[in-house]
Coordinates of C-alpha atoms in Angstrom, one line a residue:
M278 CA 0.0 0.0 0.0
V279 CA 1.0 3.6 -0.7
N280 CA 0.1 6.6 1.5
V281 CA -1.1 9.6 -0.6
T282 CA -3.1 12.7 -0.1
V283 CA -5.8 13.8 -2.6
D284 CA -7.4 17.2 -2.0
G285 CA -6.4 17.0 1.6
K286 CA -7.8 13.5 2.1
A287 CA -5.2 10.9 3.4
L288 CA -5.5 7.6 1.6
A289 CA -3.8 4.2 1.5
V290 CA -4.0 2.8 -2.0
A291 CA -2.6 -0.2 -3.7
E292 CA 0.9 0.3 -5.1
G293 CA 0.8 0.9 -8.8
S294 CA -2.5 2.6 -8.7
T295 CA -2.9 5.8 -10.8
I296 CA -3.9 9.2 -9.4
L297 CA -7.3 8.7 -11.1
Q298 CA -7.9 5.5 -9.3
A299 CA -6.8 7.0 -6.0
A300 CA -9.1 9.9 -6.4
A301 CA -12.0 7.6 -7.2
Q302 CA -11.3 5.7 -4.0
A303 CA -11.7 9.0 -2.1
G304 CA -14.9 9.7 -4.0
I305 CA -13.3 12.5 -6.0
A306 CA -14.2 12.7 -9.7
I307 CA -11.6 13.8 -12.2
P308 CA -12.8 14.5 -15.7
T309 CA -11.6 12.3 -18.5
L310 CA -12.0 12.1 -22.2
C311 CA -9.5 9.7 -23.8
Y312 CA -9.5 7.4 -20.8
F313 CA -11.5 4.2 -20.7
A314 CA -11.2 1.8 -17.8
D315 CA -8.9 -1.2 -18.4
L316 CA -8.6 -0.3 -22.1
N317 CA -7.1 3.2 -22.8
D318 CA -5.0 5.3 -20.5
I319 CA -2.6 7.2 -22.9
G320 CA -3.1 10.6 -21.4
A321 CA -3.5 12.2 -24.8
C322 CA -6.3 14.7 -24.2
R323 CA -4.9 16.4 -21.1
V324 CA -8.4 16.8 -19.7
C325 CA -7.5 14.8 -16.5
V326 CA -4.5 16.9 -15.5
V327 CA -3.9 17.6 -11.8
E328 CA -1.3 19.3 -9.6
V329 CA 1.3 17.2 -7.8
R330 CA 3.0 19.1 -5.0
G331 CA 6.7 19.7 -5.8
E332 CA 6.3 19.2 -9.6
E333 CA 6.4 22.0 -12.0
R334 CA 4.1 20.5 -14.7
L335 CA 0.6 19.2 -14.4
A336 CA 0.3 15.4 -14.5
A337 CA -2.2 13.3 -16.4
A338 CA -4.2 11.5 -13.6
C339 CA -5.1 8.5 -15.8
N340 CA -1.6 7.2 -16.3
T341 CA 0.5 8.7 -13.5
A342 CA 1.2 6.2 -10.8
V343 CA 1.0 7.3 -7.1
R344 CA 4.1 7.1 -4.9
E345 CA 4.6 7.3 -1.2
G346 CA 3.8 10.7 0.3
M347 CA 2.4 12.2 -2.9
E348 CA 0.1 15.2 -2.5
V349 CA -2.4 15.8 -5.3
V350 CA -4.7 18.7 -5.9
T351 CA -7.5 18.0 -8.5
E352 CA -9.1 21.4 -8.7
S353 CA -7.5 24.9 -9.0
E354 CA -7.6 27.9 -11.2
A355 CA -4.5 26.7 -13.1
I356 CA -6.0 23.2 -13.6
A357 CA -9.3 24.6 -14.8
E358 CA -7.5 26.9 -17.3
A359 CA -5.3 24.0 -18.5
R360 CA -8.4 21.8 -19.1
A361 CA -10.2 24.6 -20.9
T362 CA -7.2 25.2 -23.1
A363 CA -7.0 21.5 -24.0
L364 CA -10.7 21.5 -24.8
R365 CA -10.4 24.7 -27.0
L366 CA -7.5 23.0 -28.9
L367 CA -9.8 20.0 -29.5
L368 CA -12.6 22.3 -30.6
S369 CA -10.4 23.9 -33.2
Q370 CA -10.6 20.6 -35.1
H371 CA -14.2 19.8 -34.3
D372 CA -17.2 21.0 -36.3
L373 CA -19.5 21.4 -33.2
N374 CA -22.5 20.6 -35.3
C375 CA -24.3 19.1 -32.3
A376 CA -27.9 19.6 -33.4
Y377 CA -27.4 17.1 -36.3
C378 CA -25.1 14.6 -34.5
H379 CA -26.3 11.2 -33.3
R380 CA -24.3 11.7 -30.1
N381 CA -26.0 14.9 -29.1
G382 CA -26.7 14.6 -25.3
T383 CA -24.3 11.5 -24.9
C384 CA -21.2 13.1 -26.3
K385 CA -18.4 13.2 -23.7
L386 CA -16.7 16.2 -25.4
Q387 CA -20.0 18.1 -25.4
G388 CA -20.4 17.6 -21.7
L389 CA -16.9 18.8 -20.9
L390 CA -17.2 21.9 -23.2
L391 CA -20.4 22.9 -21.3
E392 CA -18.9 22.1 -17.9
Y393 CA -15.8 24.2 -18.4
G394 CA -17.5 27.1 -20.1
V395 CA -15.8 26.6 -23.4
A396 CA -19.2 26.3 -25.1
E397 CA -22.8 27.0 -24.2
R398 CA -26.3 26.4 -25.5
D399 CA -27.8 29.3 -27.4
G400 CA -31.5 30.2 -27.4
W401 CA -32.4 27.4 -29.8
G402 CA -30.5 24.8 -27.8
N403 CA -27.5 24.6 -30.2
V404 CA -24.1 24.3 -28.7
V405 CA -21.8 27.2 -29.6
E406 CA -18.3 28.2 -28.6
T407 CA -18.1 31.0 -26.0
G408 CA -16.2 34.2 -26.7
Q409 CA -13.8 34.6 -29.5
P410 CA -12.2 31.3 -30.6
R411 CA -8.6 31.2 -29.5
F412 CA -7.4 28.8 -32.2
A413 CA -8.1 28.8 -35.9
K414 CA -10.5 26.1 -37.2
Q415 CA -8.6 23.2 -38.9
L416 CA -11.5 21.1 -40.3
L417 CA -10.9 18.7 -43.1
R418 CA -12.9 19.5 -46.3
G419 CA -13.6 17.8 -49.5
R420 CA -12.0 14.5 -50.4
R421 CA -10.1 13.9 -47.2
A422 CA -13.3 14.2 -45.1
K423 CA -15.4 11.8 -47.2
W424 CA -16.3 8.3 -46.3
P425 CA -18.1 5.5 -48.2
A426 CA -21.9 6.0 -47.6
D427 CA -22.6 2.3 -47.7
A428 CA -20.0 1.4 -45.1
I429 CA -21.5 -0.2 -41.9
V430 CA -19.2 1.8 -39.7
Q431 CA -19.4 5.5 -40.6
R432 CA -16.6 8.0 -39.8
D433 CA -16.6 11.8 -39.5
T434 CA -13.0 13.0 -39.2
N435 CA -14.2 16.4 -38.1
K436 CA -15.6 15.0 -34.9
C437 CA -12.5 12.9 -34.0
V438 CA -10.6 14.0 -30.9
K439 CA -7.7 11.6 -31.5
C440 CA -8.3 9.9 -28.2
G441 CA -7.2 6.5 -29.4
R442 CA -10.1 4.6 -27.8
C443 CA -11.2 3.1 -31.1
I444 CA -7.7 1.9 -31.7
A445 CA -7.5 0.3 -28.3
A446 CA -10.9 -1.3 -28.6
C447 CA -10.2 -2.9 -32.0
D448 CA -6.7 -4.0 -30.9
K449 CA -7.2 -5.2 -27.3
L450 CA -10.8 -6.5 -27.5
E451 CA -10.8 -7.9 -31.0
N452 CA -7.1 -8.4 -31.9
I453 CA -7.7 -6.9 -35.4
G454 CA -6.1 -3.4 -35.5
V455 CA -8.3 -1.7 -38.1
W456 CA -7.6 1.8 -36.7
S457 CA -4.3 3.5 -36.3
F458 CA -2.8 7.0 -35.8
V459 CA -1.8 8.3 -39.2
G460 CA 0.2 11.3 -40.2
T461 CA 2.5 13.4 -38.0
G462 CA 2.4 16.5 -36.0
A463 CA -0.5 18.9 -36.6
F464 CA -1.6 16.6 -39.5
S465 CA -1.9 13.4 -37.4
N466 CA -5.3 11.8 -37.2
V467 CA -7.0 8.5 -36.7
G468 CA -7.6 6.4 -39.9
V469 CA -7.6 2.9 -41.2
A470 CA -4.2 1.3 -40.7
D471 CA -1.8 1.2 -43.7
G472 CA -4.1 3.3 -45.9
L473 CA -6.4 0.3 -46.5
S474 CA -10.1 0.1 -46.7
M475 CA -11.8 -1.1 -43.6
R476 CA -12.6 -4.4 -45.2
E477 CA -9.0 -4.9 -46.4
A478 CA -7.9 -4.1 -42.9
G479 CA -10.0 -7.0 -41.5
C480 CA -13.0 -5.1 -40.1
V481 CA -15.7 -7.5 -39.0
A482 CA -18.2 -4.6 -38.3
C483 CA -18.5 -5.6 -34.6
G484 CA -19.0 -1.9 -33.7
Q485 CA -16.9 -1.8 -30.6
C486 CA -15.0 1.2 -32.0
I487 CA -18.4 3.0 -32.1
T488 CA -19.4 2.2 -28.5
H489 CA -16.0 3.2 -27.2
C490 CA -15.8 6.5 -29.2
P491 CA -16.5 9.5 -26.8
T492 CA -17.9 11.6 -29.6
G493 CA -19.9 11.2 -32.9
A494 CA -16.7 10.5 -34.9
L495 CA -17.9 6.9 -35.4
T496 CA -21.4 5.8 -35.9
E497 CA -23.3 3.0 -37.7
R498 CA -24.9 3.4 -41.1
D499 CA -28.5 4.5 -40.4
D500 CA -31.0 2.3 -42.3
V501 CA -34.2 3.5 -40.7
E502 CA -35.4 5.2 -43.8
L503 CA -35.6 1.9 -45.7
L504 CA -38.0 0.5 -43.2
K505 CA -40.0 3.7 -43.2
A506 CA -40.4 3.5 -46.9
A507 CA -41.6 -0.1 -46.6
I508 CA -44.2 1.0 -44.0
T509 CA -45.6 3.6 -46.3
D510 CA -46.0 1.2 -49.2
P511 CA -49.5 -0.2 -49.1
H512 CA -48.4 -3.3 -51.0
I513 CA -45.7 -4.3 -48.5
T514 CA -46.2 -6.2 -45.2
T515 CA -43.6 -5.1 -42.6
V516 CA -42.3 -7.6 -40.1
V517 CA -39.9 -6.7 -37.3
Q518 CA -38.2 -9.1 -34.9
I519 CA -36.7 -8.1 -31.5
A520 CA -33.4 -9.5 -30.3
P521 CA -33.1 -10.6 -26.7
A522 CA -30.4 -8.1 -25.7
T523 CA -32.3 -5.2 -27.3
R524 CA -35.0 -5.3 -24.6
T525 CA -32.5 -4.7 -21.8
S526 CA -31.2 -1.4 -23.1
W527 CA -33.5 0.4 -25.6
G528 CA -35.1 2.5 -22.8
V529 CA -31.8 4.1 -21.9
G530 CA -31.9 6.6 -24.7
L531 CA -35.6 7.4 -23.8
G532 CA -35.0 8.4 -20.2
A533 CA -35.5 5.0 -18.6
D534 CA -33.1 2.7 -16.8
D535 CA -31.7 -0.5 -18.3
G536 CA -34.4 -3.2 -18.4
A537 CA -37.1 -0.8 -17.2
L538 CA -39.2 -0.8 -20.4
D539 CA -40.6 -4.3 -21.1
V540 CA -40.6 -5.8 -24.6
E541 CA -44.4 -5.3 -24.7
V542 CA -43.8 -1.6 -24.6
M543 CA -41.4 -1.9 -27.5
V544 CA -44.1 -3.8 -29.4
A545 CA -46.5 -0.9 -28.8
A546 CA -44.0 1.6 -30.0
L547 CA -43.3 -0.4 -33.2
K548 CA -47.0 -0.7 -33.9
Q549 CA -47.5 3.0 -33.4
L550 CA -44.7 3.5 -35.9
G551 CA -46.7 1.5 -38.4
V552 CA -45.1 -2.0 -38.3
D553 CA -47.6 -4.8 -39.2
Y554 CA -46.1 -7.8 -37.2
V555 CA -43.7 -7.9 -34.3
F556 CA -42.0 -11.2 -33.4
D557 CA -39.3 -12.1 -30.9
T558 CA -35.9 -13.4 -32.0
S559 CA -35.9 -15.4 -28.7
F560 CA -38.4 -17.7 -30.4
A561 CA -35.8 -18.4 -33.1
A562 CA -33.1 -18.8 -30.5
D563 CA -35.2 -21.7 -29.1
L564 CA -35.4 -23.0 -32.7
T565 CA -31.6 -22.6 -33.1
I566 CA -31.1 -24.7 -30.0
M567 CA -33.2 -27.5 -31.4
E568 CA -31.0 -27.5 -34.6
E569 CA -27.6 -26.8 -33.0
G570 CA -28.2 -29.1 -30.0
T571 CA -29.1 -32.0 -32.3
E572 CA -26.0 -31.2 -34.4
L573 CA -23.8 -31.3 -31.3
L574 CA -25.2 -34.6 -30.1
H575 CA -24.8 -36.2 -33.5
G576 CA -21.2 -35.2 -33.6
L577 CA -20.1 -36.2 -30.1
G578 CA -17.3 -38.7 -30.4
A579 CA -17.3 -38.6 -34.1
G580 CA -14.6 -35.9 -34.5
E581 CA -11.4 -37.0 -36.1
P582 CA -8.1 -35.2 -36.2
D583 CA -7.4 -33.1 -39.4
E584 CA -4.3 -33.4 -41.5
N585 CA -2.4 -31.4 -38.8
G586 CA -3.6 -33.7 -36.0
I587 CA -6.0 -31.2 -34.5
T588 CA -9.3 -32.4 -33.2
W589 CA -11.6 -29.4 -33.6
P590 CA -14.7 -28.7 -31.6
L591 CA -18.1 -27.6 -32.9
F592 CA -18.2 -23.7 -32.8
T593 CA -21.3 -21.7 -32.5
S594 CA -22.2 -19.6 -35.5
C595 CA -24.8 -17.1 -34.3
C596 CA -22.3 -14.1 -34.0
P597 CA -21.7 -12.7 -37.5
A598 CA -18.6 -10.8 -36.5
W599 CA -17.0 -14.1 -35.3
V600 CA -18.1 -15.9 -38.4
R601 CA -16.6 -13.2 -40.6
R602 CA -13.3 -13.3 -38.6
A603 CA -13.2 -17.1 -39.1
K604 CA -13.7 -16.6 -42.8
D605 CA -10.9 -14.0 -43.0
R606 CA -8.3 -15.5 -40.7
H607 CA -9.1 -19.0 -39.6
P608 CA -10.0 -21.2 -42.6
D609 CA -8.9 -24.3 -40.7
A610 CA -11.7 -23.7 -38.1
L611 CA -14.3 -22.5 -40.6
A612 CA -15.4 -26.0 -41.5
H613 CA -16.2 -26.7 -37.9
L614 CA -18.6 -23.9 -37.3
S615 CA -22.2 -25.0 -36.7
S616 CA -24.1 -25.1 -40.0
A617 CA -27.1 -23.7 -38.1
K618 CA -28.1 -20.2 -39.2
S619 CA -28.2 -17.5 -36.6
P620 CA -31.6 -17.0 -34.9
M621 CA -32.2 -13.8 -36.9
M622 CA -31.7 -15.6 -40.2
M623 CA -33.7 -18.6 -39.1
L624 CA -36.6 -16.5 -38.2
G625 CA -36.2 -14.6 -41.5
A626 CA -36.5 -17.9 -43.3
V627 CA -39.5 -19.1 -41.3
I628 CA -41.3 -15.7 -41.8
K629 CA -41.0 -15.9 -45.6
T630 CA -42.0 -19.5 -45.9
W631 CA -44.2 -21.1 -43.2
F632 CA -45.6 -17.8 -41.8
A633 CA -46.2 -16.4 -45.3
R634 CA -48.2 -19.4 -46.3
K635 CA -50.3 -19.4 -43.1
Q636 CA -51.1 -15.7 -43.6
N637 CA -51.5 -16.0 -47.4
L638 CA -48.8 -13.4 -47.9
D639 CA -46.5 -13.1 -50.9
P640 CA -42.9 -13.6 -49.6
A641 CA -41.7 -11.1 -52.2
K642 CA -43.9 -8.4 -50.6
I643 CA -42.7 -9.0 -47.0
Y644 CA -40.1 -6.5 -45.7
S645 CA -38.4 -8.3 -42.8
V646 CA -36.2 -6.3 -40.4
A647 CA -34.4 -7.2 -37.2
L648 CA -33.8 -5.0 -34.2
M649 CA -30.4 -6.0 -33.0
P650 CA -27.8 -4.9 -30.4
C651 CA -25.3 -5.6 -33.2
T652 CA -23.8 -3.7 -36.1
A653 CA -22.4 -6.8 -37.9
K654 CA -26.0 -8.0 -38.5
K655 CA -26.1 -5.3 -41.2
H656 CA -23.6 -7.5 -43.0
E657 CA -25.2 -10.8 -42.2
V658 CA -28.6 -9.8 -43.8
K659 CA -26.8 -9.4 -47.1
L660 CA -25.3 -12.9 -47.1
P661 CA -26.7 -15.1 -49.9
M662 CA -29.4 -16.9 -47.9
E663 CA -32.6 -17.4 -49.8
S664 CA -35.4 -19.8 -48.8
N665 CA -37.3 -18.5 -51.8
P666 CA -35.3 -18.1 -55.1
G667 CA -34.4 -14.5 -55.6
I668 CA -36.0 -13.4 -52.3
P669 CA -33.6 -12.7 -49.4
D670 CA -34.5 -14.2 -46.0
M671 CA -33.9 -10.8 -44.4
D672 CA -34.2 -7.3 -45.8
G673 CA -32.5 -5.2 -43.1
S674 CA -31.2 -4.9 -39.6
L675 CA -31.4 -1.9 -37.3
T676 CA -29.3 -1.3 -34.1
T677 CA -30.9 -0.5 -30.8
R678 CA -29.6 3.0 -31.2
E679 CA -31.4 3.4 -34.5
L680 CA -34.6 2.3 -32.9
V681 CA -34.2 4.8 -30.1
R682 CA -33.5 7.7 -32.5
W683 CA -36.5 6.7 -34.6
V684 CA -38.8 6.6 -31.5
R685 CA -37.5 10.0 -30.3
S686 CA -37.8 11.7 -33.6
S687 CA -41.4 10.4 -34.0
G688 CA -42.4 12.1 -30.7
I689 CA -43.7 8.9 -29.1
D690 CA -44.1 9.1 -25.3
V691 CA -43.1 5.5 -24.4
G692 CA -44.3 6.2 -20.8
A693 CA -47.8 6.7 -22.0
L694 CA -47.9 3.6 -24.2
E695 CA -50.2 0.7 -23.4
P696 CA -48.1 -2.5 -23.6
Q697 CA -49.0 -4.8 -26.5
P698 CA -48.2 -8.6 -26.8
L699 CA -45.9 -10.0 -29.4
D700 CA -47.7 -11.4 -32.4
N701 CA -48.3 -15.1 -32.8
P702 CA -47.5 -17.7 -33.9
L703 CA -43.8 -16.6 -33.7
G704 CA -43.9 -14.7 -30.4
A705 CA -43.5 -17.4 -27.7
Y706 CA -40.1 -17.9 -26.2
T707 CA -38.4 -19.4 -23.2
G708 CA -35.7 -18.3 -20.7
A709 CA -33.2 -20.3 -22.7
G710 CA -33.9 -18.2 -25.8
V711 CA -33.6 -14.9 -23.8
I712 CA -30.2 -15.7 -22.4
F713 CA -28.8 -16.0 -25.9
G714 CA -28.2 -12.3 -25.6
T715 CA -25.4 -12.7 -23.0
T716 CA -22.1 -14.5 -23.0
G717 CA -22.4 -18.2 -22.2
G718 CA -26.2 -18.1 -22.8
V719 CA -26.0 -20.0 -26.1
M720 CA -23.9 -22.7 -24.5
E721 CA -26.2 -23.0 -21.5
A722 CA -29.4 -23.1 -23.5
A723 CA -27.9 -25.8 -25.8
L724 CA -26.8 -27.8 -22.9
R725 CA -30.2 -27.7 -21.2
T726 CA -31.9 -29.3 -24.2
A727 CA -29.0 -31.5 -25.2
Y728 CA -29.0 -33.0 -21.7
F729 CA -32.7 -33.7 -22.0
V730 CA -32.4 -35.3 -25.4
A731 CA -29.5 -37.5 -24.3
T732 CA -30.9 -38.6 -20.9
G733 CA -34.7 -38.0 -21.1
Q734 CA -34.5 -35.9 -17.9
L735 CA -34.5 -32.2 -17.4
P736 CA -31.2 -30.9 -15.9
P737 CA -31.3 -28.1 -13.3
P738 CA -31.4 -25.0 -15.6
D739 CA -28.8 -23.2 -13.6
G740 CA -26.6 -26.3 -13.1
F741 CA -24.0 -25.5 -15.8
E742 CA -21.2 -23.7 -14.1
F743 CA -17.9 -22.7 -15.8
A744 CA -14.5 -21.9 -14.4
A745 CA -11.6 -19.8 -15.8
S746 CA -9.5 -21.8 -18.2
P747 CA -5.8 -22.2 -17.2
H748 CA -4.9 -21.6 -20.8
G749 CA -6.2 -18.1 -21.3
G750 CA -9.1 -15.6 -21.1
W751 CA -12.1 -17.9 -21.5
V752 CA -14.1 -20.3 -19.3
E753 CA -14.5 -24.0 -19.6
A754 CA -16.2 -27.0 -18.0
T755 CA -17.0 -30.7 -18.7
F756 CA -20.6 -32.0 -18.2
T757 CA -21.8 -35.6 -18.2
M758 CA -24.8 -36.4 -20.3
G759 CA -25.8 -40.0 -19.8
E760 CA -23.0 -42.1 -21.2
S761 CA -21.3 -39.2 -22.8
S762 CA -19.4 -36.2 -21.6
V763 CA -19.2 -32.8 -23.2
C764 CA -16.2 -30.5 -22.8
C765 CA -17.2 -26.9 -23.4
A766 CA -15.7 -23.5 -23.5
V767 CA -17.0 -19.9 -23.8
A768 CA -15.1 -17.0 -25.1
H769 CA -16.2 -13.4 -25.6
G770 CA -14.0 -10.8 -27.4
L771 CA -12.2 -12.0 -30.5
S772 CA -8.8 -11.6 -28.8
N773 CA -9.8 -14.3 -26.3
A774 CA -11.3 -16.4 -29.1
E775 CA -8.1 -16.3 -31.1
A776 CA -6.1 -17.2 -28.0
L777 CA -8.4 -20.2 -27.6
L778 CA -7.9 -21.2 -31.3
D779 CA -4.1 -21.1 -30.7
A780 CA -4.5 -23.3 -27.7
V781 CA -6.5 -25.9 -29.7
R782 CA -4.0 -25.8 -32.5
A783 CA -1.1 -26.3 -30.1
G784 CA -2.8 -29.3 -28.4
K785 CA -3.0 -27.4 -25.1
A786 CA -6.8 -27.5 -25.0
E787 CA -9.4 -29.8 -26.5
Y788 CA -13.2 -29.2 -26.5
D789 CA -16.4 -30.6 -28.0
F790 CA -18.4 -27.4 -28.1
V791 CA -17.2 -23.8 -28.0
E792 CA -19.3 -20.6 -27.9
V793 CA -17.7 -17.4 -29.4
M794 CA -19.1 -13.9 -29.2
A795 CA -17.1 -11.0 -30.6
C796 CA -18.4 -8.3 -28.2
P797 CA -17.6 -8.0 -24.4
N798 CA -20.2 -10.0 -22.5
G799 CA -21.9 -11.1 -25.7
C800 CA -24.7 -9.3 -27.5
A801 CA -25.7 -7.4 -24.3
G802 CA -22.4 -5.5 -24.8
G803 CA -22.9 -5.3 -28.6
G804 CA -21.7 -2.6 -30.9
G805 CA -25.2 -1.4 -31.6
Q806 CA -26.3 -0.8 -28.0
P807 CA -27.1 2.6 -26.6
I808 CA -24.2 4.8 -25.3
D809 CA -25.1 6.4 -22.0
G810 CA -21.8 8.2 -21.2
T811 CA -20.6 5.8 -18.5
E812 CA -16.9 4.9 -18.8
S813 CA -17.2 1.1 -18.4
E814 CA -18.5 -1.9 -20.2
R815 CA -22.2 -2.3 -19.7
G816 CA -22.6 -5.7 -21.2
L817 CA -22.2 -7.6 -17.9
E818 CA -24.9 -5.6 -16.2
R819 CA -27.3 -5.9 -19.2
G820 CA -26.6 -9.6 -19.4
Q821 CA -27.6 -10.1 -15.8
T822 CA -30.9 -8.5 -16.7
L823 CA -31.5 -11.2 -19.2
R824 CA -30.5 -13.9 -16.7
K825 CA -33.0 -12.4 -14.2
L826 CA -35.8 -12.7 -16.8
D827 CA -34.8 -16.3 -17.4
K828 CA -34.8 -17.1 -13.6
T829 CA -37.8 -15.1 -12.3
K830 CA -40.2 -14.1 -15.1
L831 CA -40.4 -16.8 -17.7
P832 CA -42.3 -20.0 -16.8
L833 CA -40.5 -22.1 -19.5
R834 CA -36.7 -22.3 -19.3
Y835 CA -35.9 -25.1 -21.9
S836 CA -36.0 -24.5 -25.6
H837 CA -37.6 -27.8 -26.4
E838 CA -40.6 -26.8 -24.2
N839 CA -41.6 -23.9 -26.4
P840 CA -45.1 -24.8 -27.6
Q841 CA -44.8 -22.8 -30.8
V842 CA -41.5 -24.4 -31.7
Q843 CA -43.1 -27.8 -31.1
A844 CA -45.9 -26.8 -33.4
L845 CA -43.5 -25.6 -36.0
Y846 CA -41.8 -29.0 -36.1
S847 CA -45.1 -30.9 -36.0
E848 CA -46.6 -28.9 -38.8
Y849 CA -43.7 -28.1 -41.0
F850 CA -40.1 -29.4 -40.3
G851 CA -40.9 -32.8 -38.9
E852 CA -37.9 -33.0 -36.7
P853 CA -34.6 -31.2 -36.0
C854 CA -32.1 -31.4 -38.7
S855 CA -34.6 -32.9 -41.1
E856 CA -34.1 -32.4 -44.9
L857 CA -36.4 -29.4 -44.9
A858 CA -34.9 -28.0 -41.7
H859 CA -31.4 -28.3 -43.3
H860 CA -32.7 -26.5 -46.4
L861 CA -34.2 -23.5 -44.5
L862 CA -32.4 -23.3 -41.2
H863 CA -28.8 -24.2 -42.1
T864 CA -26.1 -22.8 -44.3
V865 CA -22.6 -23.5 -45.5
H866 CA -19.9 -21.2 -44.3
V867 CA -17.4 -20.3 -47.1
A868 CA -14.9 -17.5 -47.2
D869 CA -16.2 -14.3 -48.8

């Protein structure tokens, strides 16, 4: 322990702690911009500077370690002036067009500008710089400021504050390294590494760079207008499906707490916006378990070493960012991904086949959209999956943020809405389907049903516990199912997934079934989730909301008990992995 004083408060903090951490321990808040806990602490923005007694220069609190006897002052006239100057320098390269920015109200820079009097709101609510600008504007114009309009991840260079958080997220969480500092001196900026396109650099559209950006420099492509156009077309039937993780967070941008607005309120909002049918992707998650669980049981004990002597596990395939990474970098593992489509794509196929026939609808005149916590789903909906020749299974995917912006711009008061039920016959779901939205949920849901199929008995739904792997940053466990045992692993974040692949290749680890999610804590921490200004990962908290729904609010907790899934097999597919099920619910993963 190290004894320090922060604003007159004597503290004993762990050796190696930063000034920022010591101040937090004392309940003292120091403003930050480029800092993100456990991810980025480069001290580039100079917003967190403080005084250290005996030192001439101000120190960055985020990356300056405490030492014995250190005395720190976090607020003074000199500190306030230094922070304001740093903000004015950032503002000289920022367009401050807040009224038209997606991050208006959740922008970290905007909040600091207002707090330190560098900017203010005018009579119309716009944010404008106070006084005479001290530094000349250096905005990029013309060709250098342009970005492909069809790219899933959109970038506005004139909103970038060069904090490096996108670089850290892509590198440390996903081990890809799409973003990099480019140029030198006054001309330095953040851009795609090596002058490549994002796709050439290996981008999987996970969106973690967006959720970690403190400003509006990075956003997702907004596709709401496409759904609006379909709604206004009298010849088109619009269908929207709601992903499990979306329900935990959509209310954040509407003034509610995480998990406070039930899915039935979301249904009411969508119906008021003009959507014809609203289904739940959790239903399709239950359907996915029937297919993937059967695939797992059929393959147990049948795996043989490849030409390199590696015995590969079955990998989950519901995360499009992970699938895309496997296609790009791991061709040896690609053949071992589950052939089951993701729940979103399964439901898309069912909507344009079985549901269309039951409702006497023309599949070509159904516009099917998913509300997802994910940006990579925008890529997945464009993959060549057609249950009807020439008709895509899905037509679009919107992030949770896009839904929130749409609801707000439409003037809907969600607090005054009367909740409405999901439409049938694709609206029923179980707790197993809901936990698909959090890391480990796909694995646990599959094991619940696989255990029942293998033994004829229901396992305790919460009886599948995992422990940290000794080989790296993932968890693992072995479960007995009748006469068989299943060795499983769960990894979230592609950096952890790639470490797991390396361990399998090296013979250090061997599994039967592996779940991979690209985003921290799975879909609950997805790249399309709302950004509320907190400087920490929210996926764990939102995932716990899904697990609470599974444990306390849903009467059915096993996918095979879903009555509508049972009816779908009875009326249409026959049994899991039947010929028709393979045709509509499975795919072949090949490199793009």
